[in-house]
GROMACS .gro file of C-alpha atoms in nm:
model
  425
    1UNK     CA    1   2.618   0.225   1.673
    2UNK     CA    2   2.514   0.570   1.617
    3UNK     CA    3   2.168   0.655   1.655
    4UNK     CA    4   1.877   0.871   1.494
    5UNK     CA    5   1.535   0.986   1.592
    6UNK     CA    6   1.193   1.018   1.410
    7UNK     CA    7   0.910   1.194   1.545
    8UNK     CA    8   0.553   1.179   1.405
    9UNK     CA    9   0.361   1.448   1.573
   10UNK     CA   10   0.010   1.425   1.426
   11UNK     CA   11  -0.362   1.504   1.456
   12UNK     CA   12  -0.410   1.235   1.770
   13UNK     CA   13  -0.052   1.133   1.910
   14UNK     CA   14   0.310   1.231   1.907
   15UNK     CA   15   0.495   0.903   1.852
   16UNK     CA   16   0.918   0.888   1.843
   17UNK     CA   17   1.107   0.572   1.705
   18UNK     CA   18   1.491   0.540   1.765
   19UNK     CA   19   1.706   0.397   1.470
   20UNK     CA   20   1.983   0.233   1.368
   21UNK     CA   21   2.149   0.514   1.142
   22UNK     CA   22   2.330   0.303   0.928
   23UNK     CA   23   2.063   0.022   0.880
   24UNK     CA   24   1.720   0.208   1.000
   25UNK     CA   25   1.620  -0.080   1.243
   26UNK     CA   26   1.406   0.037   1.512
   27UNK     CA   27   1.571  -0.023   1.848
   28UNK     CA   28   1.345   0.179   2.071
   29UNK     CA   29   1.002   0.394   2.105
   30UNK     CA   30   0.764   0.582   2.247
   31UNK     CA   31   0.419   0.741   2.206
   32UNK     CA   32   0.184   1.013   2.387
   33UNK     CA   33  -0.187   1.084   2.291
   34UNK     CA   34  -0.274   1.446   2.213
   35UNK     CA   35  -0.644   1.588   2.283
   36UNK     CA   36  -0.903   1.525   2.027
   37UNK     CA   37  -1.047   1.890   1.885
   38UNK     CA   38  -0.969   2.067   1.537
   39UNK     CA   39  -0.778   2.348   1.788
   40UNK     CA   40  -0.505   2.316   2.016
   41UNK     CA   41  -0.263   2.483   2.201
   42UNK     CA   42   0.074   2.375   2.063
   43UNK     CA   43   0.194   2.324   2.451
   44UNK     CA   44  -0.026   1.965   2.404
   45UNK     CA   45   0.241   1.907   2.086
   46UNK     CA   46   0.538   1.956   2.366
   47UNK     CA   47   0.382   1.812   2.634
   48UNK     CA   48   0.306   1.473   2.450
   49UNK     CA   49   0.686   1.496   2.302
   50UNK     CA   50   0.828   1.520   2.652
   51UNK     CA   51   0.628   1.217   2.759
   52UNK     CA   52   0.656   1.013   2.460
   53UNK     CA   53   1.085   1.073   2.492
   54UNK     CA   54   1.045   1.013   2.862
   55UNK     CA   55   1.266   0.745   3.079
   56UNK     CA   56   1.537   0.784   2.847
   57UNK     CA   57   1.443   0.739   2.492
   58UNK     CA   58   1.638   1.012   2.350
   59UNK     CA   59   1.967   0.896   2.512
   60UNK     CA   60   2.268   0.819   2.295
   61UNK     CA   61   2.075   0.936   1.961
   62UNK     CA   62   2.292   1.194   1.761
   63UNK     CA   63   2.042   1.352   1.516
   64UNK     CA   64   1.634   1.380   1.561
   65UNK     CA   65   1.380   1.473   1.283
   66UNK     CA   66   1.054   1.579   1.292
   67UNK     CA   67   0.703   1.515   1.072
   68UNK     CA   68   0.420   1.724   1.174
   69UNK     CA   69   0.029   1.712   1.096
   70UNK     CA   70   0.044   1.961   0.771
   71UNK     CA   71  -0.117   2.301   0.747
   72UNK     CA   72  -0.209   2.427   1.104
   73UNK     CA   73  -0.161   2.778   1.179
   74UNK     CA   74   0.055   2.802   1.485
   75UNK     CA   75   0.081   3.219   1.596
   76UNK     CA   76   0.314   3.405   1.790
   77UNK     CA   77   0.318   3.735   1.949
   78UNK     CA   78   0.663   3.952   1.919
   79UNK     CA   79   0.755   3.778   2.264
   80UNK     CA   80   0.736   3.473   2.113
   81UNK     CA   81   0.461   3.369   2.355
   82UNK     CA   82   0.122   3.156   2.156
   83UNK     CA   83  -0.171   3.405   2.027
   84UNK     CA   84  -0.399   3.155   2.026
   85UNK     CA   85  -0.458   2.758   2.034
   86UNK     CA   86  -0.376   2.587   1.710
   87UNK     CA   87  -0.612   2.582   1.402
   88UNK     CA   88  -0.547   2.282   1.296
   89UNK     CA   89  -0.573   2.170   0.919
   90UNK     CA   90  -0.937   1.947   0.957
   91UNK     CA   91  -1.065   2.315   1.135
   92UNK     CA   92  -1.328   2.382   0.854
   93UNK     CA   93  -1.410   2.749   0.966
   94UNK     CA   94  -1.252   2.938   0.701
   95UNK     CA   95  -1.483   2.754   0.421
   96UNK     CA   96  -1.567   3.126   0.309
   97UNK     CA   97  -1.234   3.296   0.337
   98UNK     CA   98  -1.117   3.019   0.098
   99UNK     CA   99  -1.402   3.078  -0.123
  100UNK     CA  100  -1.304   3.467  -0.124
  101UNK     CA  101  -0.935   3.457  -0.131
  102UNK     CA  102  -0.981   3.255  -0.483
  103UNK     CA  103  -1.264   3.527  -0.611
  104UNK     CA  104  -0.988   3.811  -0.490
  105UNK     CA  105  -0.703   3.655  -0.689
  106UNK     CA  106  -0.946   3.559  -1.025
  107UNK     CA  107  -1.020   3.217  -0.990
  108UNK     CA  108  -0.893   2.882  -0.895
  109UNK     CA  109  -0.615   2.905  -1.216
  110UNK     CA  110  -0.442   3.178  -1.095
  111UNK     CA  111  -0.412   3.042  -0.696
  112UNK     CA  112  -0.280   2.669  -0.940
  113UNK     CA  113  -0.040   2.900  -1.118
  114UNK     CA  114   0.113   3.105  -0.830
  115UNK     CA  115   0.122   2.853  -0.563
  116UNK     CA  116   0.042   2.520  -0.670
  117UNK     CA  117  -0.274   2.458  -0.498
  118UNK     CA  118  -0.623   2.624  -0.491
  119UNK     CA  119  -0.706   2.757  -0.121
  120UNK     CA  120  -0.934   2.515   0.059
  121UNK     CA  121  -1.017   2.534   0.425
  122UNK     CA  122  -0.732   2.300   0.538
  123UNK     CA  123  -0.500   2.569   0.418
  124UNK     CA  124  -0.308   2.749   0.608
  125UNK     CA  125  -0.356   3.090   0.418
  126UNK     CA  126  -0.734   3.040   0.483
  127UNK     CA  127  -0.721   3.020   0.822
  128UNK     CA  128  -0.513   3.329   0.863
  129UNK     CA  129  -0.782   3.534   0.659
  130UNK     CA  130  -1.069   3.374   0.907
  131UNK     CA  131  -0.831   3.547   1.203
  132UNK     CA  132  -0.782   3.859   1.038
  133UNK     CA  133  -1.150   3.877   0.993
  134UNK     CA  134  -1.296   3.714   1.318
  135UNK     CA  135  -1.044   3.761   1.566
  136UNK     CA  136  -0.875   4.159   1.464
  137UNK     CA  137  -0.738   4.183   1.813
  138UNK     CA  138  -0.531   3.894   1.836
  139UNK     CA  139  -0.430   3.946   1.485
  140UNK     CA  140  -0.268   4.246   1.488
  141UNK     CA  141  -0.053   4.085   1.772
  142UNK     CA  142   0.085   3.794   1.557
  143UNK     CA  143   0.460   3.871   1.456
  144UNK     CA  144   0.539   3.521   1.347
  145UNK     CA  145   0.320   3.271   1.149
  146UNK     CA  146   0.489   2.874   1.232
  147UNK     CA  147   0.384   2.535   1.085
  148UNK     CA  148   0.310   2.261   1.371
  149UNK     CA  149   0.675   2.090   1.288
  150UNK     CA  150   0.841   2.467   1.291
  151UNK     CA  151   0.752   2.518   1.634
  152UNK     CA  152   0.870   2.197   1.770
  153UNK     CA  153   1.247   2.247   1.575
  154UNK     CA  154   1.211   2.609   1.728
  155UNK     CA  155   1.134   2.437   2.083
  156UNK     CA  156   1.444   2.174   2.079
  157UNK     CA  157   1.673   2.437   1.879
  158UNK     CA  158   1.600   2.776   1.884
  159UNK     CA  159   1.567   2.850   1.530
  160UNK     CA  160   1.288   2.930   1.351
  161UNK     CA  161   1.306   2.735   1.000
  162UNK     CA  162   1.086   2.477   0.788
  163UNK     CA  163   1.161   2.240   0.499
  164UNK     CA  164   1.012   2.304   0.167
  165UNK     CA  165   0.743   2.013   0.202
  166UNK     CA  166   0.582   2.153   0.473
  167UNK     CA  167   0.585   2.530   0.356
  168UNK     CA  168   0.445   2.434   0.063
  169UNK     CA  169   0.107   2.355   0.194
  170UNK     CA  170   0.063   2.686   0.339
  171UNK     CA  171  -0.088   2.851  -0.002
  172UNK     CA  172   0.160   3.113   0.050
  173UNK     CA  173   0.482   2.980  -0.113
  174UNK     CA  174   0.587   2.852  -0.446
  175UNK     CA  175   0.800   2.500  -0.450
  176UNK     CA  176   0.812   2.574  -0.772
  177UNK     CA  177   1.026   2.914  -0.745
  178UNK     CA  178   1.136   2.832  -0.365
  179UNK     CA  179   0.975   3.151  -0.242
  180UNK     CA  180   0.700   3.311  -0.021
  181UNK     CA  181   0.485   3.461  -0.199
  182UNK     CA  182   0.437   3.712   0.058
  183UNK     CA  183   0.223   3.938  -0.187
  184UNK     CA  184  -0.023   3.620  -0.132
  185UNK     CA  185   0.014   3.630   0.306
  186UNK     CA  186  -0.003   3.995   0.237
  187UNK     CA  187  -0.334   3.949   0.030
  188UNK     CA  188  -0.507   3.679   0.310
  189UNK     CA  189  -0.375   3.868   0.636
  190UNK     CA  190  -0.339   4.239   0.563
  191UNK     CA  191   0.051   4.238   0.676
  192UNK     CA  192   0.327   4.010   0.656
  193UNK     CA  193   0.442   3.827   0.987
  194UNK     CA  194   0.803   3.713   1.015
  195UNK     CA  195   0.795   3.322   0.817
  196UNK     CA  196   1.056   3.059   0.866
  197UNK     CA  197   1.382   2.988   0.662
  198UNK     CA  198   1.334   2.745   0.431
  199UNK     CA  199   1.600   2.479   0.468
  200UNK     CA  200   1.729   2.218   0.180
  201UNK     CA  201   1.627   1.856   0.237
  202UNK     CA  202   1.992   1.777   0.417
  203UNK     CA  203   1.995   2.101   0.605
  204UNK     CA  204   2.070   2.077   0.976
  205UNK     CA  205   1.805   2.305   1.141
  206UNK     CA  206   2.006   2.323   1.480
  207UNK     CA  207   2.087   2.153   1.815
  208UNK     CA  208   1.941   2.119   2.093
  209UNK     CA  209   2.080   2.246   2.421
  210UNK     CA  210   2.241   1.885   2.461
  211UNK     CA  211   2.445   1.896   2.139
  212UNK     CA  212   2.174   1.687   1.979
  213UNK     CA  213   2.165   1.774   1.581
  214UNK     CA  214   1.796   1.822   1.456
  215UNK     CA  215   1.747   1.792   1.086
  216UNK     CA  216   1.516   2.058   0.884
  217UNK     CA  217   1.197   1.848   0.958
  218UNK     CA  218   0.893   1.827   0.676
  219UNK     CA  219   0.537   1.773   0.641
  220UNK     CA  220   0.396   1.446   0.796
  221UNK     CA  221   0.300   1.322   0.420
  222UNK     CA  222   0.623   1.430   0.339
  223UNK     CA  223   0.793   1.215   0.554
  224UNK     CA  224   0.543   0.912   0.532
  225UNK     CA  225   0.691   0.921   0.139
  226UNK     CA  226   1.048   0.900   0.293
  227UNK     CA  227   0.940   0.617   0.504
  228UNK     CA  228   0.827   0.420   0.257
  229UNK     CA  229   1.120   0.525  -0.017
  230UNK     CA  230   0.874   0.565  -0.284
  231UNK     CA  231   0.972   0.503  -0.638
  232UNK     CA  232   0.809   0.589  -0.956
  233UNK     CA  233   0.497   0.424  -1.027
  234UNK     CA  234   0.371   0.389  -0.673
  235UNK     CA  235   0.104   0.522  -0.501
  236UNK     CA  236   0.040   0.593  -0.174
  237UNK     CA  237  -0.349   0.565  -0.032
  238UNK     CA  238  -0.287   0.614   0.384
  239UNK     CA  239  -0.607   0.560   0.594
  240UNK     CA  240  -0.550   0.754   0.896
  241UNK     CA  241  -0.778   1.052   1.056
  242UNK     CA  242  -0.756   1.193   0.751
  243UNK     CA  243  -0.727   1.009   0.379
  244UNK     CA  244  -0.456   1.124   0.148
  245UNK     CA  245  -0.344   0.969  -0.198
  246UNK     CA  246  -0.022   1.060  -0.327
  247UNK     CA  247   0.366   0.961  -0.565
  248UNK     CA  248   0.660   1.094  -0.611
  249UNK     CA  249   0.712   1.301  -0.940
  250UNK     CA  250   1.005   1.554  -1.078
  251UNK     CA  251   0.786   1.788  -1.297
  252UNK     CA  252   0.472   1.953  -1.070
  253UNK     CA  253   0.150   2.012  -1.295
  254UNK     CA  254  -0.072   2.223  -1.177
  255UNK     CA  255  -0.408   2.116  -1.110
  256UNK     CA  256  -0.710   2.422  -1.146
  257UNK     CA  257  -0.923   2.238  -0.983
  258UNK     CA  258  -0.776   2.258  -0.687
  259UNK     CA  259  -0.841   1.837  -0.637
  260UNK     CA  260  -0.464   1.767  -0.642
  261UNK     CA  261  -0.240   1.976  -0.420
  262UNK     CA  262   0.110   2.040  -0.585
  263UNK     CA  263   0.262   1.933  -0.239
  264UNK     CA  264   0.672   1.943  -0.264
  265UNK     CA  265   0.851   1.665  -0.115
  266UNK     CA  266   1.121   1.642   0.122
  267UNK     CA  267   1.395   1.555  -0.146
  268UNK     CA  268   1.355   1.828  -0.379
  269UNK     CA  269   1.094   1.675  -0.574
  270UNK     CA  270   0.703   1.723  -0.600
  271UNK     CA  271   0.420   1.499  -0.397
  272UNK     CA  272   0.151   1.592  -0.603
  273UNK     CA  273  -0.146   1.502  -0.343
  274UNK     CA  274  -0.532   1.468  -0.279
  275UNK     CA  275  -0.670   1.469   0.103
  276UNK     CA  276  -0.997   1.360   0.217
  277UNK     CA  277  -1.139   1.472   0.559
  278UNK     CA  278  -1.325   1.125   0.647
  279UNK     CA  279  -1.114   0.810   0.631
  280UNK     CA  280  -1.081   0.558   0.915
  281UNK     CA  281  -1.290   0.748   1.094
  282UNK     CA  282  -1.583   0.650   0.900
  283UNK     CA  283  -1.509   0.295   0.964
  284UNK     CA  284  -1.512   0.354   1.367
  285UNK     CA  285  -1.808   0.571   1.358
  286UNK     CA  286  -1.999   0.302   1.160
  287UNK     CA  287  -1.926   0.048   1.377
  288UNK     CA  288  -2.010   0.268   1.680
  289UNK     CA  289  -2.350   0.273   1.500
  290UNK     CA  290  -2.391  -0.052   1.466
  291UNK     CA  291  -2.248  -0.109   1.864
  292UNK     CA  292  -1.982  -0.370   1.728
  293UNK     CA  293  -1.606  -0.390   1.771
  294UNK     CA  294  -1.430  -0.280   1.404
  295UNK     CA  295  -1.331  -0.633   1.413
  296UNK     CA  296  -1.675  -0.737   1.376
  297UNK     CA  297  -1.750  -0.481   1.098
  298UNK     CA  298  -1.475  -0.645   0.894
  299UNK     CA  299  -1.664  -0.984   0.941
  300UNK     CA  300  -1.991  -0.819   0.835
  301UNK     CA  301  -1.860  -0.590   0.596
  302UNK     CA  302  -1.646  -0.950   0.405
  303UNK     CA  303  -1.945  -1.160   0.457
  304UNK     CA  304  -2.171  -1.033   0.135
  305UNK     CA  305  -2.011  -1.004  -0.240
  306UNK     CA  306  -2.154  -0.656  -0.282
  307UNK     CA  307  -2.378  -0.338  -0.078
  308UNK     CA  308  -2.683  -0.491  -0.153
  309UNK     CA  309  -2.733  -0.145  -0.338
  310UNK     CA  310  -2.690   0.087  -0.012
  311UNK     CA  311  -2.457   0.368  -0.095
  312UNK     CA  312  -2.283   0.511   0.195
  313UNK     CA  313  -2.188   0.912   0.100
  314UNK     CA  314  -1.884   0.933   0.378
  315UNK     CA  315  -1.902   1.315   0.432
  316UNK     CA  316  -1.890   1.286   0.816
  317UNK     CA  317  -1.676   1.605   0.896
  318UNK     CA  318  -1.796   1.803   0.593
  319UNK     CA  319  -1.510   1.706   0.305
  320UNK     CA  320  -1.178   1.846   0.140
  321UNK     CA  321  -1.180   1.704  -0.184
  322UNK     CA  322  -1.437   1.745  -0.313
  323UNK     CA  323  -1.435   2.067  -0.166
  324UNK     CA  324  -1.744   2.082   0.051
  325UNK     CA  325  -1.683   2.215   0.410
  326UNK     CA  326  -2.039   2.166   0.490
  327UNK     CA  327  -2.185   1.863   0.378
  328UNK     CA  328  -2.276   1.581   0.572
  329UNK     CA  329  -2.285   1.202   0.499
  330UNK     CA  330  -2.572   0.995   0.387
  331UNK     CA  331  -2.694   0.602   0.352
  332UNK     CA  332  -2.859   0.591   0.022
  333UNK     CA  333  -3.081   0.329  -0.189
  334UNK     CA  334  -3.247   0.186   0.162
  335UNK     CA  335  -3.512  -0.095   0.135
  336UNK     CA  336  -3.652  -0.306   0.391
  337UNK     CA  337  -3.496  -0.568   0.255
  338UNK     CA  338  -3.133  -0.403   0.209
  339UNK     CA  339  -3.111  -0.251   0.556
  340UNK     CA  340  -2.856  -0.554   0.723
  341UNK     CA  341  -2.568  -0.518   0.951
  342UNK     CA  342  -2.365  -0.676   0.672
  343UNK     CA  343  -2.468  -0.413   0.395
  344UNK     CA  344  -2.441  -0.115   0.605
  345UNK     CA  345  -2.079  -0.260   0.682
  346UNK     CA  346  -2.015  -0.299   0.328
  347UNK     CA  347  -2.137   0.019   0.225
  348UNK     CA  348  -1.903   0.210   0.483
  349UNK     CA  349  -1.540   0.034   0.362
  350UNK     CA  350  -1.723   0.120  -0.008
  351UNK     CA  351  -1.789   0.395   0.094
  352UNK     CA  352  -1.503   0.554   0.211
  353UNK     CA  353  -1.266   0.391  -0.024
  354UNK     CA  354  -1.486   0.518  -0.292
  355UNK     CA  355  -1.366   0.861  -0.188
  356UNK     CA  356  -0.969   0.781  -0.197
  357UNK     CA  357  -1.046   0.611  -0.548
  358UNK     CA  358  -1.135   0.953  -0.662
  359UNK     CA  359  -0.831   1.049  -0.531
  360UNK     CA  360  -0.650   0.799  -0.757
  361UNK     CA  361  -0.849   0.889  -1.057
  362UNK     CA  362  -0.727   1.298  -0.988
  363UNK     CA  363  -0.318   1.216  -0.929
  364UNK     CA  364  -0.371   1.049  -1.226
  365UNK     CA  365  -0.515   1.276  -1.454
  366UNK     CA  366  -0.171   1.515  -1.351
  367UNK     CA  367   0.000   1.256  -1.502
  368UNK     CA  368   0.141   1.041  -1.222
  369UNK     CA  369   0.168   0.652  -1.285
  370UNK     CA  370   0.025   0.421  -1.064
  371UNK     CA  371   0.137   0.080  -1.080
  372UNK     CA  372   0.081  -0.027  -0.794
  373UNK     CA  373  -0.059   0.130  -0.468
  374UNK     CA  374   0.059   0.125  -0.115
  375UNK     CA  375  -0.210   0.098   0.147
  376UNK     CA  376  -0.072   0.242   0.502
  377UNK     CA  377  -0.254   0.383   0.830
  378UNK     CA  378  -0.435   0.238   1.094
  379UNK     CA  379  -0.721   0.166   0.822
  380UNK     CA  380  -0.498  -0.044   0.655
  381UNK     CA  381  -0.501  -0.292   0.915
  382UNK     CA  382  -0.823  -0.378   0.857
  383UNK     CA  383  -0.962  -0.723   0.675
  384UNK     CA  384  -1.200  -0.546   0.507
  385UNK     CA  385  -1.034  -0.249   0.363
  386UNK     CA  386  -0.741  -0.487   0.232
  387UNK     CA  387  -1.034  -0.735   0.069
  388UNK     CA  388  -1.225  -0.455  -0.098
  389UNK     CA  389  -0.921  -0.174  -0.217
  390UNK     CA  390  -0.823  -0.375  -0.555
  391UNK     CA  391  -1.193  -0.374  -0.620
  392UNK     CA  392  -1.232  -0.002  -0.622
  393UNK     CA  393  -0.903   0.094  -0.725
  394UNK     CA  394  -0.831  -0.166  -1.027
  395UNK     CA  395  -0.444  -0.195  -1.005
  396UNK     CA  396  -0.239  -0.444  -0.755
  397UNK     CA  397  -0.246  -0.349  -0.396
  398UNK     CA  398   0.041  -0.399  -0.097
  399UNK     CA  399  -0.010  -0.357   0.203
  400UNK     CA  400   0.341  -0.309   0.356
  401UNK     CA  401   0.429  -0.429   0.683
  402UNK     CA  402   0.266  -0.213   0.988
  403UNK     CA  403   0.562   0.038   1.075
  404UNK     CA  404   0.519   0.442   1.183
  405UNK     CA  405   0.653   0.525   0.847
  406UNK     CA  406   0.621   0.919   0.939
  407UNK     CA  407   0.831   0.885   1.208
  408UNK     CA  408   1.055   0.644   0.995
  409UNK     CA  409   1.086   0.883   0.723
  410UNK     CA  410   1.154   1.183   1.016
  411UNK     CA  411   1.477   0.938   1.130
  412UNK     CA  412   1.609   0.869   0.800
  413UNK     CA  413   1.601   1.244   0.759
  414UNK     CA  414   1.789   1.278   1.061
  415UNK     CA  415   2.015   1.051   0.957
  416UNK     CA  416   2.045   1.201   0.601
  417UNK     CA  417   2.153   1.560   0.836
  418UNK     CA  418   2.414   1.346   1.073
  419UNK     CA  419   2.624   1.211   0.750
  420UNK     CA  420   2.563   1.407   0.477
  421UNK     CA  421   2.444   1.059   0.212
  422UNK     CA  422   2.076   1.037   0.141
  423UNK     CA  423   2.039   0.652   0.348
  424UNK     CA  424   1.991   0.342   0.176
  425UNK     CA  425   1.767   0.187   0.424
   0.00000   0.00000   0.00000
């Protein structure tokens, strides 16, 4: 039985499943935690990937793929040595260098136009402006500008390359036309670092030092999609540390509002997408206020048909889409008579479902169907979330069975390297 590896290295953990390569059942895994910050130094990424493939995981596996948290801005000197920790893509700091790369270029159109996607603060592009503004010392050492899952396929192989999911979330290149647009990096940084070779969706990145082949990687939504082997007409809404809604489509339209990211896909297609900053977390910080287990908030939140008129406004982290870097959330419409556990509950899992329903209502408008939507993440799990979604977002709602379906969609990438045939599992 031949075996492939997934890896899902995102915001809080680094988990690895090991798979079947002809039928994609998971026979093994593992899983390390990763600190909690919107910085880090990408040492934590190899750290928690050494532990998490520890005792033995990794043994007998022939091909290994990789799906990393999207958009941080991993820097390297010419020695190839870290410039400094991580910016990671919920790092809000370069609000204003968004703001001003758009005003530079003439508005959010032309950013749509060139790139796909209208520079927020998640961005990578926006975070190497903040650098090149706030930290000119360490920026004029950076010879090489990497993408979380680059630099982990550059640790196990040597080679510095990316897929075209991932690189398209930087703001500085065109799945479109398949370039950089390095007159963009130029524009945001004031000189253009060495950027990794973009590799086809079946490319082989490299081996490791044990002969182990390591597929081209992607994007962590990117690979979630190839978990889940979307089709058209879904739509994925995942409830994780961050929220994203998102489908499969062939033809990108640009969006100039910059709500729907023209995200491409790690097949060669488009995953026209729109992220929200506050998502699960909104349910465990609720019920932290309310000093209850998020078990219990489900029972509260399922035991009344409606609010009671509160409005919970979920900005907790400041927000993405809408773009608002700095706002902050609110409980609206309180009365003495309104102000329950069981409302409060309610008006949370409204709340931040509200904000993904928006979502919807944006992928939509660029013309993707959604006949049905896929609800996956850890907030997916929950009693609540499953009871309310339909309500908010009016179309049928699955919730498929609890897998790590970025690490899944990692292995069947790895598996699509090993043979060559796009699997059928």
């Amino acid at each position: 039985m031949a075996l492939v590896a997934g890896v899902d290295s995102s915001t809080q953990s680094t988990k690895v499943v090991v798979c079947d390569a002809e039928t994609g059942q998971v026979v093994r895994q593992g899983r390390a935690a990763h600190p909690d910050g919107t910085e880090i130094h990408p040492d934590e990424w190899w750290r928690a990937f050494q532990e998490a493939t520890s005792d033995g995981l990794l043994d007998g596996v022939a091909s290994l793929g990789i799906g990393g948290q999207q958009h941080g801005m991993v820097t390297l000197d010419e020695h190839g040595e870290v410039v400094r920790p991580a910016l990671l893509w919920n790092d809000t700091r370069s609000a204003k260098a968004a703001e001003d790369l758009i005003r530079e270029l003439g508005g959010p159109a032309e950013w749509a136009n060139a790139v796909g996607l209208v520079p927020v603060a998640s961005f990578t592009v926006t975070k190497l402006r903040w650098m090149a503004e706030h930290e000119p010392e360490l920026a004029a050492r950076v010879a090489t500008v990497m993408l979380p899952h680059d630099w982990l396929t550059w640790k196990l192989t040597g080679e510095m390359v990316t897929d075209r999911g991932d690189a398209s979330g930087t703001a500085y290149y065109s799945a479109t036309d398949g370039v950089y647009r390095v007159d963009l990096l130029e524009k945001a940084f004031g000189k253009v670092p060495h950027l990794p070779r973009v590799l086809g969706p079946d490319e082989a990145a490299g081996r490791t030092s044990t002969g182990m082949l390591v597929s081209a990687g992607t994007g962590d939504n990117m690979a979630a999609a190839l978990g889940l082997g979307l089709e058209v007409g879904d739509v994925v809404v995942s409830i994780g540390t961050s929220g994203t809604v998102f489908g499969v489509t062939d033809k990108l339209t640009p969006d100039v509002s910059g709500a729907v990211a023209g995200f491409a896909d790690a097949t060669g297609k488009f995953l026209p997408l729109v992220a929200t900053l506050n998502a699960a977390r909104v349910l465990s910080a609720t019920a932290q206020m309310l000093g209850i287990e998020l078990s219990e908030l489900d029972e509260l939140a399922l035991s009344v048909k409606d609010a009671g008129g509160l409005e919970f406004v979920p900005y907790l982290d400041g927000e993405r889409t809408p773009n608002l870097p700095d706002a902050t959330g609110s409980l609206l419409n309180m009365r003495r008579h309104n102000m329950t556990p069981q409302n409060v509950a309610r008006a949370a899992v409204e709340g931040m479902l509200g904000g993904l329903g928006a979502g919807l209502d944006a992928v939509r408008a660029v013309g993707l169907e959604a006949q049905r939507i896929l609800l996956i993440g850890g907030g997916a799990r929950s009693a609540a979330v499953q009871g309310i979604a339909p309500e908010i977002f009016g179309v049928p709602v699955e919730v498929p069975a609890a897998a790590e379906y970025v690490a899944l969609g990692a292995a069947r990438q790895a598996a699509w390297a090993l043979t060559g045939q796009y699997p059928a599992w």
